[in-house]
PDB file of C-alpha atoms in Angstrom:
ATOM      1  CA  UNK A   1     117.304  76.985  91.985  1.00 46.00           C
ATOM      2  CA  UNK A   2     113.854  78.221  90.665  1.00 48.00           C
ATOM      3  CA  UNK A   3     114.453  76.914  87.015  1.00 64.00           C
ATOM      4  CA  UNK A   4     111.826  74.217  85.818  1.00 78.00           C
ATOM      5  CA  UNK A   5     107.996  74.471  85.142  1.00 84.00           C
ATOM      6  CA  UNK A   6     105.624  76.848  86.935  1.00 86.00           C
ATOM      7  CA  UNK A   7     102.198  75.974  87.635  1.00 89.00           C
ATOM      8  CA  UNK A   8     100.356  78.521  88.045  1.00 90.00           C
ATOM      9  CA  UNK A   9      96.791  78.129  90.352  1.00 92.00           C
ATOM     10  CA  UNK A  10      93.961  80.738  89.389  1.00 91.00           C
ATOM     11  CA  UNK A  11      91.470  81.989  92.072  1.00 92.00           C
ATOM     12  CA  UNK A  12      88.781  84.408  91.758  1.00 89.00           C
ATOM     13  CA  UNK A  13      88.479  85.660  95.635  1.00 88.00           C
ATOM     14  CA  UNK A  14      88.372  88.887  96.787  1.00 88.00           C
ATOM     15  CA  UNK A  15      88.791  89.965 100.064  1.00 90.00           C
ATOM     16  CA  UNK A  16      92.085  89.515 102.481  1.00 92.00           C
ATOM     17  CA  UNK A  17      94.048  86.494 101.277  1.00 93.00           C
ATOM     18  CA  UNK A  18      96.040  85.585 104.064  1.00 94.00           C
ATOM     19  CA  UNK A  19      97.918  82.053 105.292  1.00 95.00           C
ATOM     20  CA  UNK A  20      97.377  80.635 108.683  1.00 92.00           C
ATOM     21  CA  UNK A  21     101.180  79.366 109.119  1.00 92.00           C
ATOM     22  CA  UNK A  22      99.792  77.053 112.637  1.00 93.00           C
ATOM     23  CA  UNK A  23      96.684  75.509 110.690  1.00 91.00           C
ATOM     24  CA  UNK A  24      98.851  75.520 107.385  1.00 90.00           C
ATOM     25  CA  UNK A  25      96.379  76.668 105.658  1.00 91.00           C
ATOM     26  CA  UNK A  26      95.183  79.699 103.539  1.00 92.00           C
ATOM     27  CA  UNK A  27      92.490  82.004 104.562  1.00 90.00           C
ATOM     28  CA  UNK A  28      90.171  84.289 102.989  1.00 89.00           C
ATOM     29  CA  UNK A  29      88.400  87.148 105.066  1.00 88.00           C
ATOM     30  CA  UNK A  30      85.652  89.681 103.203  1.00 83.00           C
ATOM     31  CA  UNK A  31      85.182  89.042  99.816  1.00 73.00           C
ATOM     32  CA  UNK A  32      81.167  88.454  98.588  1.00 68.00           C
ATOM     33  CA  UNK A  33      79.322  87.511 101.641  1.00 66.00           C
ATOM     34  CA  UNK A  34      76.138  86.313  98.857  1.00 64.00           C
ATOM     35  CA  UNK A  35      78.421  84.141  96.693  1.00 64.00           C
ATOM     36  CA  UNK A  36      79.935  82.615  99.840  1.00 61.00           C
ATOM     37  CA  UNK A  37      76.575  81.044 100.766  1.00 62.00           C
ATOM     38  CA  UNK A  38      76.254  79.478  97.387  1.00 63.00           C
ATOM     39  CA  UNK A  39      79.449  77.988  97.471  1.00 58.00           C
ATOM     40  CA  UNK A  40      80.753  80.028  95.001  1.00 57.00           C
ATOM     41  CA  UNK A  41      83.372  82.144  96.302  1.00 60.00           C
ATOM     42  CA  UNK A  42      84.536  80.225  99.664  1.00 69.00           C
ATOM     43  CA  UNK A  43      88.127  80.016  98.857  1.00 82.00           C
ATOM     44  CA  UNK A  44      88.566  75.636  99.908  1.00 82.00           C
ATOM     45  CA  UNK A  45      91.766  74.163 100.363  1.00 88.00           C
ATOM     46  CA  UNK A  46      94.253  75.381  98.028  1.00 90.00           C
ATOM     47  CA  UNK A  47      97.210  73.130  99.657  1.00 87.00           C
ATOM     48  CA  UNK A  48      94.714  69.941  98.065  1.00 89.00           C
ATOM     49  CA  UNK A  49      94.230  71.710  94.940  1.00 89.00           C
ATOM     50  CA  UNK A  50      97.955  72.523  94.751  1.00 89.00           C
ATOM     51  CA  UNK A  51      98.656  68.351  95.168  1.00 89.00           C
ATOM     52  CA  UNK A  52      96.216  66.829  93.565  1.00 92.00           C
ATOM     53  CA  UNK A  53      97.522  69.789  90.301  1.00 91.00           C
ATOM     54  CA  UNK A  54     100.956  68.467  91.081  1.00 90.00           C
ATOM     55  CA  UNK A  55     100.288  65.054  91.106  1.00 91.00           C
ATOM     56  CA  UNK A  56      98.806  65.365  87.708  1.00 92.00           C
ATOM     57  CA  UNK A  57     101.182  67.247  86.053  1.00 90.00           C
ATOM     58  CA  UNK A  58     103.898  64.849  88.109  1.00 88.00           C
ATOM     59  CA  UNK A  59     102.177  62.030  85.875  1.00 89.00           C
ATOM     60  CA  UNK A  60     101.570  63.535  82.604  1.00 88.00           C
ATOM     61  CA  UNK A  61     105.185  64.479  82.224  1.00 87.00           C
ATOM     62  CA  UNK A  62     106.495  61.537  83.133  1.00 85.00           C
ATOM     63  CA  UNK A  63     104.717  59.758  80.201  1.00 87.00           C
ATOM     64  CA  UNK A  64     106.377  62.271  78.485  1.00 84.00           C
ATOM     65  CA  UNK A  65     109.887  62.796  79.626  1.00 82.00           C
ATOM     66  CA  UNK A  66     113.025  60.420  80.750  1.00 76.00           C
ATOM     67  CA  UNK A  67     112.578  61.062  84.802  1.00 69.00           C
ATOM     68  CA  UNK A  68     115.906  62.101  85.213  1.00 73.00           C
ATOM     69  CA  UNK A  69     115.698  64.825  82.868  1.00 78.00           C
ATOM     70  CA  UNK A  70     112.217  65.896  84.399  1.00 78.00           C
ATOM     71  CA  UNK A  71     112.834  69.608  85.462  1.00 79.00           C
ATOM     72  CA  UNK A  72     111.538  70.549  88.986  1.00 82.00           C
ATOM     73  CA  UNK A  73     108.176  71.594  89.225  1.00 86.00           C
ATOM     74  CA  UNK A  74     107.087  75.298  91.108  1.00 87.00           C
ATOM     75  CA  UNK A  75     103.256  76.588  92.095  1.00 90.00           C
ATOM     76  CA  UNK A  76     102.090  79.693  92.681  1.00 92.00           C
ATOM     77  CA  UNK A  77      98.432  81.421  94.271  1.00 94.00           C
ATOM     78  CA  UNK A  78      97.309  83.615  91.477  1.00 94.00           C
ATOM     79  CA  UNK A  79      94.277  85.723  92.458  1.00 93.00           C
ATOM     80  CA  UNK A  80      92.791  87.912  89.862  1.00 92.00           C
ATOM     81  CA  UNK A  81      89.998  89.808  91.567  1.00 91.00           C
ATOM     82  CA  UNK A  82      91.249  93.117  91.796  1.00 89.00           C
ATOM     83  CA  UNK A  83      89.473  93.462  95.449  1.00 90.00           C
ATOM     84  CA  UNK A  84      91.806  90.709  96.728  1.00 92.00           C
ATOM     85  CA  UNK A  85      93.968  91.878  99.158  1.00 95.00           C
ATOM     86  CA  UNK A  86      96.522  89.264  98.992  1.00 96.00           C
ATOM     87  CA  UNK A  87      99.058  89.373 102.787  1.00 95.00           C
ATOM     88  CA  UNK A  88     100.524  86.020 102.763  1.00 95.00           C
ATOM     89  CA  UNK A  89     104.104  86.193 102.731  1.00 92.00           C
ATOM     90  CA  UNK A  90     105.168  83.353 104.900  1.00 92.00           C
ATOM     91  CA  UNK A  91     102.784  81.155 102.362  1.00 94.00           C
ATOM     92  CA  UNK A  92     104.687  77.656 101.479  1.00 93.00           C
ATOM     93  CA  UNK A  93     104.086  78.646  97.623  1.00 93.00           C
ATOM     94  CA  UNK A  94     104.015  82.188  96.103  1.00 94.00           C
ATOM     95  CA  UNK A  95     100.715  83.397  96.524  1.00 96.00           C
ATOM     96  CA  UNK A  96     100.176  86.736  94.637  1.00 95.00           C
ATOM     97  CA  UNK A  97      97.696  89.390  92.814  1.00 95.00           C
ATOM     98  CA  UNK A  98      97.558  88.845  89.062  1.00 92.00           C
ATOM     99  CA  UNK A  99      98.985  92.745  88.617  1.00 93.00           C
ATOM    100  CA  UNK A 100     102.142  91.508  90.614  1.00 94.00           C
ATOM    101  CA  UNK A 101     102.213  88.467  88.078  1.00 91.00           C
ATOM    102  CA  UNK A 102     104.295  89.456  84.925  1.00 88.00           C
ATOM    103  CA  UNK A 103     107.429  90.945  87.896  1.00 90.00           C
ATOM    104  CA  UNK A 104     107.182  87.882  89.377  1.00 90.00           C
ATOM    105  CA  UNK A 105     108.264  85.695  86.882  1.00 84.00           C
ATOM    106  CA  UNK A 106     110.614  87.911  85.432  1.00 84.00           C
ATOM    107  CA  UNK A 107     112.269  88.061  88.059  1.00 85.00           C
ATOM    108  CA  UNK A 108     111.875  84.542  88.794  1.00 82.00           C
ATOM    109  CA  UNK A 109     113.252  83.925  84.752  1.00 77.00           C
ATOM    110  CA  UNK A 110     116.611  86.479  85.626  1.00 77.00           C
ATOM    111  CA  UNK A 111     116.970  83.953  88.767  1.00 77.00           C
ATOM    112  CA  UNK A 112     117.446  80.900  86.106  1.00 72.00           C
ATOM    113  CA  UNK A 113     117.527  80.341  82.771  1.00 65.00           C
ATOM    114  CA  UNK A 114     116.890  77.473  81.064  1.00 65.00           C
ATOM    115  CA  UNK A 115     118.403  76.592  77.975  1.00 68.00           C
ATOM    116  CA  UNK A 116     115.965  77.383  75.112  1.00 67.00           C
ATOM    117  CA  UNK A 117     115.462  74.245  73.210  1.00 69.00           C
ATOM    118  CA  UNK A 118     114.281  72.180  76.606  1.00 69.00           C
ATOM    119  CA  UNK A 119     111.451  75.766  77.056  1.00 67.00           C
ATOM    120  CA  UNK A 120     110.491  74.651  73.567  1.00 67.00           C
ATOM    121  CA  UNK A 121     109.916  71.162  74.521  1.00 67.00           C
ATOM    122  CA  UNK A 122     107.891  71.098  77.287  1.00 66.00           C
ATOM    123  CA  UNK A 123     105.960  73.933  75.262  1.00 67.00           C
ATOM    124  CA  UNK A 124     104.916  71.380  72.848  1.00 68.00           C
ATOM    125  CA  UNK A 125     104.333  68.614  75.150  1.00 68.00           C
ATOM    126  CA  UNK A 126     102.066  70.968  77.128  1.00 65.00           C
ATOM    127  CA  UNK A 127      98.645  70.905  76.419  1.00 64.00           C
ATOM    128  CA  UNK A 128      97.181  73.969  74.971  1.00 58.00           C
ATOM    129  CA  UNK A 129      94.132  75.369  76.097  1.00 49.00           C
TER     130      UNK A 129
END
């Protein structure tokens, strides 16, 4: 089930979010044509960002926790630009608009709870920032 930690991956695009299910890939058409050419607003290759996060966290909490009591880990897309026009349904993660956010994850927090003192836990052994 969907209990355990989500990891949540921020992105600034605008334009049509969409994900290429034959290239697996995500795509990004429209958006700022100016900050494209700087390289500031191209949207890269969020299935490396998503591993190389994972990986990380993977690591960190395994420092941290006994690994059979290490809860699954879930991502998500976020993509706060209110001109992102996010399509990409048949995405391998949840990849969303920030304003569709707070449903999600109550509705992903109705799906499964976890008991409150192991919430508290991983609060405190996550850093804060």
């Amino acid at each position: 089930g969907p209990a355990g930690i989500w990891m949540l991956m921020h992105y600034n695009q605008g334009g049509l979010i969409t994900f290429d299910s034959k290239k697996g890939r995500w795509k990004q058409k429209g958006g700022n044509l100016y900050l494209k050419l700087f390289g500031q607003e191209g949207l890269g290759r969020p299935d490396l960002d998503l591993s190389a996060a994972l990986a990380d966290l993977e690591k960190y909490l395994a420092k941290k926790i006994k690994n059979d009591e290490l809860p699954p880990i879930h991502c998500a897309l976020v993509f706060s630009n209110e001109k992102a026009d996010v399509q990409a349904a048949d995405a391998p993660y949840p990849t969303l608009p920030i304003k569709k956010l707070k449903e999600f994850i109550r509705r992903k927090a109705k799906e499964a709870s976890i008991p409150p003192e192991k919430v508290t836990a991983l609060q405190v052994l996550l850093p804060q920032g």
